[in-house]
Structure formats: structure tokens, C-alpha cells
Coordinates of C-alpha atoms in Angstrom, one line a residue:
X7 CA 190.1 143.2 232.8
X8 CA 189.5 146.0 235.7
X9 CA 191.4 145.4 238.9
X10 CA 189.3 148.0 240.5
X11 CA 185.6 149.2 239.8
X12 CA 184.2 151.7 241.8
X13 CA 180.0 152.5 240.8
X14 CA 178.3 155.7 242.3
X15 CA 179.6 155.4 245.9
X16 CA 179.1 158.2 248.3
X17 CA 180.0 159.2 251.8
X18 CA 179.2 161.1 254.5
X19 CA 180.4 162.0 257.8
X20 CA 177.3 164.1 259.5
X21 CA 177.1 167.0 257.6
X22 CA 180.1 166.4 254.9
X23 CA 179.9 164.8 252.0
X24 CA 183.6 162.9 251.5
X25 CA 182.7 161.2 248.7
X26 CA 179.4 162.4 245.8
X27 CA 178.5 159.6 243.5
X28 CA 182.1 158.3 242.3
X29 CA 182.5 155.8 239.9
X30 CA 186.0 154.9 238.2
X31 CA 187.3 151.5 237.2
X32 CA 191.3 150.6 236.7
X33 CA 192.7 148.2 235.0
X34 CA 195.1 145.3 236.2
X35 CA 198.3 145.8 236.2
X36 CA 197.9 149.8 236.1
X37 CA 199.6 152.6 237.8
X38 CA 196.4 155.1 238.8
X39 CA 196.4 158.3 240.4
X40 CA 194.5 159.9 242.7
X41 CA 194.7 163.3 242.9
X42 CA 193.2 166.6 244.5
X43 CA 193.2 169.1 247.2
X44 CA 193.5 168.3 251.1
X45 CA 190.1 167.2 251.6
X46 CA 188.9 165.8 248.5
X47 CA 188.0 162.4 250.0
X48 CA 191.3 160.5 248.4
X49 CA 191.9 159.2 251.3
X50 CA 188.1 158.2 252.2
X51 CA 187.9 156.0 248.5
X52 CA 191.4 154.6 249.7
X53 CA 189.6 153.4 253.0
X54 CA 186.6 151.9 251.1
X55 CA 188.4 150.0 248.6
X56 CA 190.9 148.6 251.2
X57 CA 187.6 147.9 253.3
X58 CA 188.0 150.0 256.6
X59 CA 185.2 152.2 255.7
X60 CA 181.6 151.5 254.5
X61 CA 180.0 153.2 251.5
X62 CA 176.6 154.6 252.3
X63 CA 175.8 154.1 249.1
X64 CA 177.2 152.1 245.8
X65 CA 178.9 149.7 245.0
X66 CA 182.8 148.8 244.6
X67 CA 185.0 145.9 244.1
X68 CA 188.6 144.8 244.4
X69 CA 189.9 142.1 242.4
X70 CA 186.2 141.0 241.6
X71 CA 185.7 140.8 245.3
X72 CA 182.9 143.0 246.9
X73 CA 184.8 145.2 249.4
X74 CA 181.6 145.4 251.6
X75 CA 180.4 141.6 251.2
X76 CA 183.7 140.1 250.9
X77 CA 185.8 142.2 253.3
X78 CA 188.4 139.2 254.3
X79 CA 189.1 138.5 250.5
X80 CA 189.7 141.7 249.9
X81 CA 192.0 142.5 252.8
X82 CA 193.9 139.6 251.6
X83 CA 194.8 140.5 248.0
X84 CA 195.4 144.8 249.0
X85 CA 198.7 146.2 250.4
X86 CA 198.0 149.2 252.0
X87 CA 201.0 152.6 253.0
X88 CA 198.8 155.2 254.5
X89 CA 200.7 158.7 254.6
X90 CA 201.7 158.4 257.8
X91 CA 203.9 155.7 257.3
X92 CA 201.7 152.3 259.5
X93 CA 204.6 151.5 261.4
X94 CA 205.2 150.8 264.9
X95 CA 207.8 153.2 265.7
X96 CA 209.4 150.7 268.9
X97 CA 209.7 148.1 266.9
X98 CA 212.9 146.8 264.5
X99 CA 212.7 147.1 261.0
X100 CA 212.6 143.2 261.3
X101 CA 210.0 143.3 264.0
X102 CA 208.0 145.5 262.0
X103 CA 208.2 143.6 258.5
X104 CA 207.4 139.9 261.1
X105 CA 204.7 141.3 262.3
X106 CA 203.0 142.9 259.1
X107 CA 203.5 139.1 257.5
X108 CA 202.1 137.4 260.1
X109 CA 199.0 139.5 259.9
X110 CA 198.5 138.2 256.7
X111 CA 198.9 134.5 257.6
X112 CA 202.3 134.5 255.9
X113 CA 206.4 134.3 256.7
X114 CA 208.8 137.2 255.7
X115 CA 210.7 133.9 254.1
X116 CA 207.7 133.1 252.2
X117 CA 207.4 136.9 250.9
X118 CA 211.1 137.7 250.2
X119 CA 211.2 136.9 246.6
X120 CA 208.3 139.9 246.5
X121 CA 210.4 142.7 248.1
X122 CA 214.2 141.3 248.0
X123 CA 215.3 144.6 245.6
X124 CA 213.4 147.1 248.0
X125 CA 214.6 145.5 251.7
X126 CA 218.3 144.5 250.6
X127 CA 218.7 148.4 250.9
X128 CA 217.9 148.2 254.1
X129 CA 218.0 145.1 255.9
X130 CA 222.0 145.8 256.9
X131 CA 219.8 147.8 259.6
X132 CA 217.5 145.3 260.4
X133 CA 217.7 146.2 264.0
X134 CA 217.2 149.4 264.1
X135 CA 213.7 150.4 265.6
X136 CA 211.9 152.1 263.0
X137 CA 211.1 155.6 265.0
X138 CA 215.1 156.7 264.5
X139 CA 215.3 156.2 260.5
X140 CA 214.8 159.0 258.4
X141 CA 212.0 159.5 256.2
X142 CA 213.3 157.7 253.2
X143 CA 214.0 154.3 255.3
X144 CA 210.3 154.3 256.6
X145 CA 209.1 155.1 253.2
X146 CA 210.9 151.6 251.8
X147 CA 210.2 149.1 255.1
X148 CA 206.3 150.6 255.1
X149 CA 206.8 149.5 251.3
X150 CA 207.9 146.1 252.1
X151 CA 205.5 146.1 254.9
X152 CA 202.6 146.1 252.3
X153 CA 204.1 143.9 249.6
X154 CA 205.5 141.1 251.6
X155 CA 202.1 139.1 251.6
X156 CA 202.5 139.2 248.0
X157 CA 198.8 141.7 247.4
X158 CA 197.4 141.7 243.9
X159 CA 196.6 145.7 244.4
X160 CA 198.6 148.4 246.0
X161 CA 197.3 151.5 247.4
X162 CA 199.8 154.5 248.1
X163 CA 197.8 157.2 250.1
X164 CA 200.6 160.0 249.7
X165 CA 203.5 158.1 250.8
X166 CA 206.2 160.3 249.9
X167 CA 204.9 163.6 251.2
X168 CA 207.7 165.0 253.8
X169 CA 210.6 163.1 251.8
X170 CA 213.2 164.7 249.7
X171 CA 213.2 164.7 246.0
X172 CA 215.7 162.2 245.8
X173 CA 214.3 159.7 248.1
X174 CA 210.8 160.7 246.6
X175 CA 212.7 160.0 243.1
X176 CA 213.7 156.3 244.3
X177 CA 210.7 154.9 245.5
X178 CA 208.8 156.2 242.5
X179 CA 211.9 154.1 240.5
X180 CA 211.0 150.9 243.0
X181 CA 207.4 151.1 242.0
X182 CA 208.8 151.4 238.1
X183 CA 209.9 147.5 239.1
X184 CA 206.9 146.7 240.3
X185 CA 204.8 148.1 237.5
X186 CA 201.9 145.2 235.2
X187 CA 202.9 142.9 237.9
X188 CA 200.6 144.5 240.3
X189 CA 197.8 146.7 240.5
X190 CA 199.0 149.9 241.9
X191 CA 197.0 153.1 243.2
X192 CA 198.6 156.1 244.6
X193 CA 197.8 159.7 245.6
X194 CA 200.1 162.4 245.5
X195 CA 200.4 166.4 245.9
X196 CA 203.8 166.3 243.5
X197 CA 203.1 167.1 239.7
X198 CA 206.4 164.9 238.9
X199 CA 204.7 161.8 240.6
X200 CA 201.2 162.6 238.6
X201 CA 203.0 162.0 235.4
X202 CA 204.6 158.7 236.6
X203 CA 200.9 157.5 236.3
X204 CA 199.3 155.8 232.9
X205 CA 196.2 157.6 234.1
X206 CA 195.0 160.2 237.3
X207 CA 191.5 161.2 238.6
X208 CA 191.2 164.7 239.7
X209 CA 189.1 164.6 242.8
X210 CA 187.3 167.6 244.3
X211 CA 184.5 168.3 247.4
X212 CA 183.9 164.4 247.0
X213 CA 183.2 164.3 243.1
X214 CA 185.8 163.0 240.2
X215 CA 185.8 166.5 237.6
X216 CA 188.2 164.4 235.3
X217 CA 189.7 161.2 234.4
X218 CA 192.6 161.1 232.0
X219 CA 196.1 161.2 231.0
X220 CA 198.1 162.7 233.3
X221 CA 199.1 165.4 230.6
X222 CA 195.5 165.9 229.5
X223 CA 193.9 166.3 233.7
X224 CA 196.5 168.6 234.6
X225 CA 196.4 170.4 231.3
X226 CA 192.4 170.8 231.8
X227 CA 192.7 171.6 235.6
X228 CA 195.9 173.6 235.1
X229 CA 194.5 176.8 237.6
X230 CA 194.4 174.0 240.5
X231 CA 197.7 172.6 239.3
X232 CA 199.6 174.9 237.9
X233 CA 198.6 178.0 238.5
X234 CA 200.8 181.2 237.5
X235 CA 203.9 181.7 239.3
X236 CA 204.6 184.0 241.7
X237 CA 206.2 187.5 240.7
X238 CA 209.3 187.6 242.4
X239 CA 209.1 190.6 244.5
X240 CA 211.7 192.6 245.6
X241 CA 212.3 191.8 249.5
X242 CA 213.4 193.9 252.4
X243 CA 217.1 192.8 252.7
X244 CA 217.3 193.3 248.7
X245 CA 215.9 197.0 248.4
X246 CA 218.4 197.9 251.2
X247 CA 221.3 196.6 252.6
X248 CA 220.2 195.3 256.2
X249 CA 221.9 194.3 259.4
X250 CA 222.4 190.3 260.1
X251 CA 219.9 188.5 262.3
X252 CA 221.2 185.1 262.2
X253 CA 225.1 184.5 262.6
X254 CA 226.2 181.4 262.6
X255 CA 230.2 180.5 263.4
X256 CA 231.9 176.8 262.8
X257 CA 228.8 175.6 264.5
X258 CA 228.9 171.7 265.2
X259 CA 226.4 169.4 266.7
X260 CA 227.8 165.5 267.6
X261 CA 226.3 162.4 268.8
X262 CA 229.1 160.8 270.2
X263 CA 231.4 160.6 266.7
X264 CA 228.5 161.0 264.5
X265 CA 228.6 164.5 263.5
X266 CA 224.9 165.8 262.2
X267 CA 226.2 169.2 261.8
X268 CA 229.3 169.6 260.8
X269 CA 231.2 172.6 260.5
X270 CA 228.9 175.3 259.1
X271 CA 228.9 179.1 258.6
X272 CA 226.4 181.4 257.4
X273 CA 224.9 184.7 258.0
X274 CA 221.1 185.3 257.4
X275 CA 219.7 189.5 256.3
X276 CA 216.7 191.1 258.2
X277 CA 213.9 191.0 255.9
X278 CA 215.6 187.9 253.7
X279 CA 213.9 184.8 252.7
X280 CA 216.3 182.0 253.3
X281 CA 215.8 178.8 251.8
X282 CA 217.8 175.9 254.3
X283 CA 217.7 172.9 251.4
X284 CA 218.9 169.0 252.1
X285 CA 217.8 165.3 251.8
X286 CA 216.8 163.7 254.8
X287 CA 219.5 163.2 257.2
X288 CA 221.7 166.1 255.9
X289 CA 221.6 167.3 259.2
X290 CA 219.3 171.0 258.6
X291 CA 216.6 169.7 261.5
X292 CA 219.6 169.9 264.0
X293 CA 220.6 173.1 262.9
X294 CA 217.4 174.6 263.1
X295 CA 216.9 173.3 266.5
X296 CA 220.0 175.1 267.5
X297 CA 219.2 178.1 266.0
X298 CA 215.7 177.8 268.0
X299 CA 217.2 176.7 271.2
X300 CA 215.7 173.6 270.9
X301 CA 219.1 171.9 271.2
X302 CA 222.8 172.8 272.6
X303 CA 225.5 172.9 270.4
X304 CA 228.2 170.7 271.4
X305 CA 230.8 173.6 269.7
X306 CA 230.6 176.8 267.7
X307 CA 229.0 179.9 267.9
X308 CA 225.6 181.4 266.8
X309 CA 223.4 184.3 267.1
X310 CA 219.5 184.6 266.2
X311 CA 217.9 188.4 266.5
X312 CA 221.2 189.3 268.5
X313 CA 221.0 186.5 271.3
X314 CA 223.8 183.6 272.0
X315 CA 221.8 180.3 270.9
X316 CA 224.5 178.8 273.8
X317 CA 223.0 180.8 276.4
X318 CA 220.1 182.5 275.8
X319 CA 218.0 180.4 274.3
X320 CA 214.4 181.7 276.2
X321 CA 215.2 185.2 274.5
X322 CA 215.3 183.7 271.6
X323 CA 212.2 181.7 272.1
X324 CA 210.4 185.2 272.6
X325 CA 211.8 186.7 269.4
X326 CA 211.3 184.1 266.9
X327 CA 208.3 182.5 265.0
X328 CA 207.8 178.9 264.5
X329 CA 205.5 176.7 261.9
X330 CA 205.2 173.7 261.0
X331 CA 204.0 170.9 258.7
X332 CA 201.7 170.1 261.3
X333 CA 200.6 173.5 261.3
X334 CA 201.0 173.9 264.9
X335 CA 197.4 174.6 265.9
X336 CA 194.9 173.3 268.3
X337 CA 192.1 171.9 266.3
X338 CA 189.6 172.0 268.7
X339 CA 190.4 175.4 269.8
X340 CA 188.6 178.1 267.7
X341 CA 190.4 180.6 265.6
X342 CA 189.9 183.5 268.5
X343 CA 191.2 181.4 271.1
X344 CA 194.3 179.9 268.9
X345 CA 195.2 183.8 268.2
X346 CA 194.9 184.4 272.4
X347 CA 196.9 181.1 273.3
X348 CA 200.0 181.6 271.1
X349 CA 199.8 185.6 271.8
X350 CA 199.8 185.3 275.6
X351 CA 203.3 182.5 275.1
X352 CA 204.7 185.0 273.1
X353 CA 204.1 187.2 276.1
X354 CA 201.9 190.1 274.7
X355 CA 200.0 191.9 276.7
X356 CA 196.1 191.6 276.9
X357 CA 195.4 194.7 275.5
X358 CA 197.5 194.3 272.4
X359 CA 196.4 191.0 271.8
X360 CA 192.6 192.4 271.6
X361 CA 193.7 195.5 269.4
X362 CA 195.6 192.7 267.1
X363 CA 193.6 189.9 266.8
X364 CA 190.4 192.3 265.4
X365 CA 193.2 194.0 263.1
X366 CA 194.0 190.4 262.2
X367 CA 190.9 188.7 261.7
X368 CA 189.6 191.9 259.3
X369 CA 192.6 191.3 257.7
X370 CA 192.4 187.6 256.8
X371 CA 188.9 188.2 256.4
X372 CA 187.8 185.9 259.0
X373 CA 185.8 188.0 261.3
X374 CA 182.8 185.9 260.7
X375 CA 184.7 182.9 261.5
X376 CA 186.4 183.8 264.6
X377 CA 184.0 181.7 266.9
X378 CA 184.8 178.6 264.4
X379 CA 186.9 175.5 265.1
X380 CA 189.7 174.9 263.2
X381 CA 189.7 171.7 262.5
X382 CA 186.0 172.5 260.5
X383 CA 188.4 175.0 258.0
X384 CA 189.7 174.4 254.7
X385 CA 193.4 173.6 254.9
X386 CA 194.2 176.8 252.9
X387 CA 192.6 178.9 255.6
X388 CA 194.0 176.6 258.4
X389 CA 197.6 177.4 256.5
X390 CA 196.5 181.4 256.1
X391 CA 195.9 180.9 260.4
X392 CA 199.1 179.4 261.3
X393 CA 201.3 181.6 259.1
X394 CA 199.9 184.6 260.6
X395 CA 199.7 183.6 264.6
X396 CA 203.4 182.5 264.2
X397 CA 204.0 186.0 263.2
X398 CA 201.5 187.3 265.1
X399 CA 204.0 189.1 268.1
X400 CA 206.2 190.7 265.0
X401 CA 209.1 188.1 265.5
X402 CA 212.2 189.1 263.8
X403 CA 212.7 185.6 262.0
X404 CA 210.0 183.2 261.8
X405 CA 211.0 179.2 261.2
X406 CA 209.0 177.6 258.6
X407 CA 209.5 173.8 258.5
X408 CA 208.3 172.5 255.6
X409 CA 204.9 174.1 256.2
X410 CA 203.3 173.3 253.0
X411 CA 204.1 169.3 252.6
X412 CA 201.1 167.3 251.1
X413 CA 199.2 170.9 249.6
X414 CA 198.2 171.4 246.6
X415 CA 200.2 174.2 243.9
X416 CA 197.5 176.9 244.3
X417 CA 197.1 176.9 248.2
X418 CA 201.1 176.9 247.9
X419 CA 200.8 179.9 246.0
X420 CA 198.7 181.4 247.7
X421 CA 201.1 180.8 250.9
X422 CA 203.9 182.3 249.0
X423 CA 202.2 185.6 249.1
X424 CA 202.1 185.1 252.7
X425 CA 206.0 184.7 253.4
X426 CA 206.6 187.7 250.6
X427 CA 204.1 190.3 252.6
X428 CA 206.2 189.5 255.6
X429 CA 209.5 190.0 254.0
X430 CA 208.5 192.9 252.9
X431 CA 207.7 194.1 256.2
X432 CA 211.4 193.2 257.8
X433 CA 210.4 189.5 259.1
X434 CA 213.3 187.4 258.0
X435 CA 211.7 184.3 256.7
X436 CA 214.2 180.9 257.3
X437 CA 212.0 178.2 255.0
X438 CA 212.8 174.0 254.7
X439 CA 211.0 172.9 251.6
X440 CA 211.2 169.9 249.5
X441 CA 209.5 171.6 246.7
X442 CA 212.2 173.1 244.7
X443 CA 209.6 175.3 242.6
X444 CA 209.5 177.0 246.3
X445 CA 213.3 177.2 246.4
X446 CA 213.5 179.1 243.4
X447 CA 211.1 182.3 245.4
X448 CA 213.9 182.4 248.0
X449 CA 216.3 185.3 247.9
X450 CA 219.3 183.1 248.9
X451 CA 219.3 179.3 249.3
X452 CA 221.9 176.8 251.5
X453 CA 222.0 173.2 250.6
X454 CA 223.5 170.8 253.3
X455 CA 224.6 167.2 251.9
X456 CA 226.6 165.0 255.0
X457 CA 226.2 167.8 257.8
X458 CA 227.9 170.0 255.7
X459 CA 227.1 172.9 253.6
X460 CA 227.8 172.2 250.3
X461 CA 226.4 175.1 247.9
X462 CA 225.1 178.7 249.3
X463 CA 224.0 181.6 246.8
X464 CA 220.9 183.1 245.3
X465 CA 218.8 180.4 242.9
X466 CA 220.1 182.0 240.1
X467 CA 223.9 181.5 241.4
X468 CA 223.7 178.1 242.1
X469 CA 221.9 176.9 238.9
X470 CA 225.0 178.9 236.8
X471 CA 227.6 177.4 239.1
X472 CA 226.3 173.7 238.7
X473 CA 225.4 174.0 235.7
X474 CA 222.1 172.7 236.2
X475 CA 218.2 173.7 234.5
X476 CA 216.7 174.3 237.9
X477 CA 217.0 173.9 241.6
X478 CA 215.1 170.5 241.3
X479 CA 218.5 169.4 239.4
X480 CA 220.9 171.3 241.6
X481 CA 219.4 169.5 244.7
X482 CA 219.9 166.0 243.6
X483 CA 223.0 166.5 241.6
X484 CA 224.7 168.0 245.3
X485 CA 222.1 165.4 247.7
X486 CA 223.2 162.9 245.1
X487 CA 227.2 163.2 246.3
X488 CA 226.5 162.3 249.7
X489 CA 228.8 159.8 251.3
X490 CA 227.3 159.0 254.7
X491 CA 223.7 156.8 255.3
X492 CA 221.3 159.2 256.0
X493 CA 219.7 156.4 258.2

């Protein structure tokens, strides 16, 4: 018996087409995936089949419930974790989980049986408002938020993108618990969470190219998801021995007694590509908002492209780059005027910035797209833009915070190239990633478990030293020693 038939449903939003004719059914009791490049309409099919959205044309069912003509039975037997998490960020974990249950007619009392192993893990911190847990405690209450009306089908719309591979690791293991006892339906960017599927969809432009095995899709497909790794090229700060841009001294960071940085030392090379590795809560987002005088240290000392992080924090600010997941553009801005806005707070002069950005554009090959918006581009070329405005004013360390969560392994790639074409041009390169294929392109690596650095060394160091296969296994044997809640 299917749990979910989908028959030629399309899409539209003006001039795209989201979804092409898609049809797919999946069984009850089934762990399905859904997979493709940003943009592929995953999340589109998601909304249809949990009725938010209309089809413009076809048909699909949940359940054996029409999802257009009988929206309310529907909603009823779904549980639905959008990427973003669905939570209200003022509100308790308690409030949050009351709330989602009374939406649905129903008591958390009534649900418990239905998420008792997923919210004893967290319900010692039933109080605290969801905005000040850490990714992996939003990832488990947003789980309990969709399971505690007891929903025959669950749909999983990238939950775990932003989350470390250990926390990713234990909620695919909660889901393991839940698995022929419910319907469940989840997309995902990580290859490790494809194969935890009985059976994916590749989606691409709107159009399924392939249903299978998870072995067989990605096997077909493997340009898209697995394309050839990256050379390793030889950097600046390895083909000569270069001067330190980032010092860092004992350098601590408290909230009251709770230490989030505790104790650290490193030094970072001109031209190196630093990998700054831990789960969430380790404490590396307070560190890199010291470095980029974002935040005071409460003791220590520290130095980024020769300026104290204590006390001159607005030279720093003018001598560093910064990206981010969110890929720190204005969408509605074209790609001219983003290139103008972030030159001119950099403080470049006008002239520059006109000789630059034509250089640039020709460059990236974007010329004819200058005038564009960009939020119409790909996601690879809105990636390509960000990278290259945040080193735009030739910074001498740019800060890349996870900048390529939720992508796709060949737009990653292709990013890669990026960050190693600015190495090689003396741009130090200071990278979080939860992707540990990406850790193993970094020249040097740091790991930070409790506040603390545990490990620090090339890729190659660190797997001989623990022992370990790869840097996926180095990161959760060291993330896995952590003592203190990272909530």
C-alpha cells in the first residue's frame, strides 16, 4: 500500500517552472528521499503534499486523502520540520511543543508515548526559550513538535543542514526508531543521509531524472553527486614560509562562569587555509566573533592582520572579509549594485570600485548579468558573487562561516576552487564547515570540543594521531568526548 502517490503534478510561479510533470508514489512505512540541487522544487512537492501549496496541475494524495480536496484530513495525519527549524524562538521548549499539540486538537500528555525517547533528552530544559539552544536541540524539539499529534507521514525538508555531524548522526539514529511505524520523507544535501533512505528521487529544474536505490541514483548521477575531488593545490603559506596574520594568546570569552572559549592558542599563516572544526556549542562562533571584533574578550590576547582584536576592532573590520551561510547579499539589489554597496563599506574609493567591478564581472563571466537581481540567480552563481565581493577590497583573511550549508557536492566543488585561487594569491582563508570532505582541502585544521581546543595539525596529522580513516571519524571521535551540554 502507497502512503504517498504523487501523478503528473506541475508548478509554476510566473515564469518558473518549480515542479514539470512529477509523479512518484512511496510506500507506508518507508524512509524516502528527496534529493537535488538548491532549486529543484523539493521543497515546492513538500508544500503540496503537506497542502500549503496548490498544484496547477495533477493530482496527489496523502494517506489516500486528496491533498487539494481533502486539505483538513491531510493536515491531520502529516508532521511537517521545514529547514528552518518552525519554531517560535520566544517561546519555551514547553511552550513551543503546547502549542504545536494544541494546533492539532491534541495534549502533549496525550502525544508523549509518540516522542518520550526524543524529548527525555531534552525536557531537563524545558524552560529554556527555544532561540538560545543550539542547533542540535532545535533539531529534536522541531522533531517532537511534528510527531506529538501522533502524524501517519513525516516530512523532513533538510532538517539537519547547519548541524554538526554528530548531532546530524543522532537524529538520523532517532528517525532509525521511528522507521515502518511511520511514513517518513526527507530531503537532504549530505550523501551519508541519502544512503539512510530505502529509496531517493533525484530532482532537477522541476523534473524527477531517477528513482532508485540510494546506491544505484547516486551511482547514475555521480557528476552531480560525487564529482572528482579537488587536487590539492599547493597554497601560499606552503610554497613559502609566511608571516602570521592571526595570533591568538590564552584567549577566553565567559558568560558569567560559563566559559564558551576557554583557554585557546593558535597562530594562523598568510595565504593558509584554516579549517576552525567543532560541534555546536564548542564555542568556535565566539571565537570568530572575537577575532572579527564582533565581541570583547573578557581575557587574553589576539591579533588579526596586525591589529589588537581588544582595541582596534574597526581596523580590523576594514581588513578582513566576511561570508556567510546566508550568503550575505541583498537579494533585491542587482549584482552591480551589491559589488558598489559592500565596496564603498569596505571604504574603496569610487574609482577603484569602477576599474574593479568591470575586472570582476569579466572575470566571473557575468557581464551580461550585471543589471540582474540576485535573488533571480542560480545558487552557484549567487555563491561565486558572495565569495568574490567578500574579497573584493583584497582583505588579508576573509571569514567563511559555513558558507556552503544545504549545497549540493559539485557547486561545493566548484567553491573550493574559489577559496584555493585566493590562497594562492596571499588571502588567508579561516573556513567553519560541517562537511568534513571540505576539512580534508584545508592546509591545517583546529577542532574545539568544550571551549577548548582539542586537536590542531594538517588533515593528514590528525587522522595518524587519532588513528582514525578520515576527518569525518576524527570529528566525532574528539566532538564525541565532550563533557559539557552544548545547550
Amino acid at each position: 500500500m502507497n502512503a504517498i502517490e504523487v501523478n503528473h503534478v506541475s508548478k509554476r510561479y510566473g515564469a518558473l517552472q518549480a515542479l514539470s510533470d512529477v509523479s512518484l508514489a512511496v510506500g507506508a512505512g518507508e524512509v524516502f528521499g528527496l534529493i537535488g540541487p538548491d532549486g529543484a522544487g523539493k521543497t515546492t512537492l513538500f508544500r503540496i503534499l503537506c497542502s500549503l501549496l496548490l498544484p496547477d496541475e495533477g493530482s496527489a494524495s496523502v494517506d489516500g486523502f486528496d491533498v487539494v480536496k481533502q486539505m483538513r484530513s491531510v493536515r491531520c495525519r502529516v508532521g511537517y520540520m521545514p529547514g528552518k527549524f518552525s519554531l517560535y524562538q520566544d517561546l519555551t521548549i514547553e511552550e513551543n511543543l503546547k502549542f504545536f499539540a494544541t494546533l492539532f486538537g491534541t495534549t502533549v500528555e496525550e502525544g508523549y508515548d509518540n516522542i518520550r525517547a526524543i524529548y527525555s533528552q531534552i525536557e531537563r530544559f524545558k524552560n529554556r526559550k527555544a532561540g538560545a539552544l543550539s542547533g542540535g536541540m532545535k533539531q529534536k524539539l522541531a522533531l517532537c513538535c511534528a510527531l506529538v499529534h501522533s502524524p501517519s507521514v513525516l516530512f523532513l525538508d533538510e532538517p539537519t543542514t547547519g548541524v554538526d555531524p554528530v548531532s546530524r548522526k543522532e537524529f538520523w539514529e532517532m528517525l532509525g526508531t521511528l522507521q515502518g511505524r511511520i511514513t517518513i520523507v526527507a530531503s537532504t544535501p549530505y550523501l551519508d543521509e541519502v544512503r539512510c533512505c530505502q529509496r531517493v528521487a533525484f530532482l532537477d529544474h522541476g523534473v524527477v531524472k531517477g528513482i532508485g536505490t540510494p546506491d544505484a541514483i547516486l551511482d547514475e548521477f555521480r557528476d552531480i553527486f560525487n564529482p572528482p575531488g579537488i587536487e590539492k593545490a599547493a597554497t601560499m603559506s606552503q610554497q613559502t614560509e609566511q608571516e602570521n596574520v592571526i595570533e591568538v594568546e590564552h584567549l577566553v570569552k565567559a558568560f558569567g562562569t560559563f566559559h564558551a572559549v576557554d583557554d585557546i592558542s593558535f597562530s594562523v599563516r598568510r595565504g593558509e587555509i584554516f579549517g576552525f572544526l567543532g560541534a555546536n556549542g564548542a564555542g568556535k562562533t565566539t571565537a570568530m566573533h572575537m577575532l572579527t571584533g564582533l565581541n570583547q574578550p573578557t581575557s587574553g590576547t589576539g591579533s588579526v592582520c596586525g591589529f589588537d582584536i581588544r582595541t582596534e576592532h574597526e581596523q580590523i573590520k576594514r581588513h578582513i572579509g566576511y561570508m556567510s551561510q546566508k550568503f550575505s547579499l541583498y537579494e533585491n539589489l542587482t549584482v552591480s549594485e551589491n559589488i558598489r554597496l559592500f565596496a564603498g563599506i569596505y571604504g574603496m574609493r569610487d574609482e577603484e570600485i569602477s576599474l574593479k567591478t568591470d575586472e570582476l564581472l569579466r572575470r566571473l563571466k557575468f557581464t551580461e548579468h550585471k543589471d540582474t537581481l540576485v535573488k533571480s540567480l542560480p545558487l552557484g552563481w549567487k555563491q561565486k558573487l558572495a565569495f568574490s565581493v567578500s574579497i573584493f577590497h583584497e582583505p588579508g583573511v576573509v571569514f567563511l562561516d559555513e558558507p556552503t550549508g544545504g549545497v549540493d557536492p559539485a557547486t561545493r566543488r566548484q567553491f573550493w576552487e574559489l577559496i584555493y585561487d585566493a590562497a594562492r594569491r596571499g588571502i588567508t582563508v579561516f573556513v567553519t564547515t560541517h562537511y568534513m570532505d571540505e576539512a580534508e582541502y584545508c592546509d591545517r585544521i583546529s577542532i574545539m570540543v568544550d571551549g577548548k581546543i582539542s586537536a590542531l595539525g594538517t588533515p593528514a596529522e590528525l587522522k595518524a594521531r587519532f588513528n582514525q580513516p578520515d576527518m569525518d571519524h576524527v570529528f566525532t571521535y574528539l566532538a564525541r568526548q565532550a563533557t559539557r551540554s552544548a545547550d
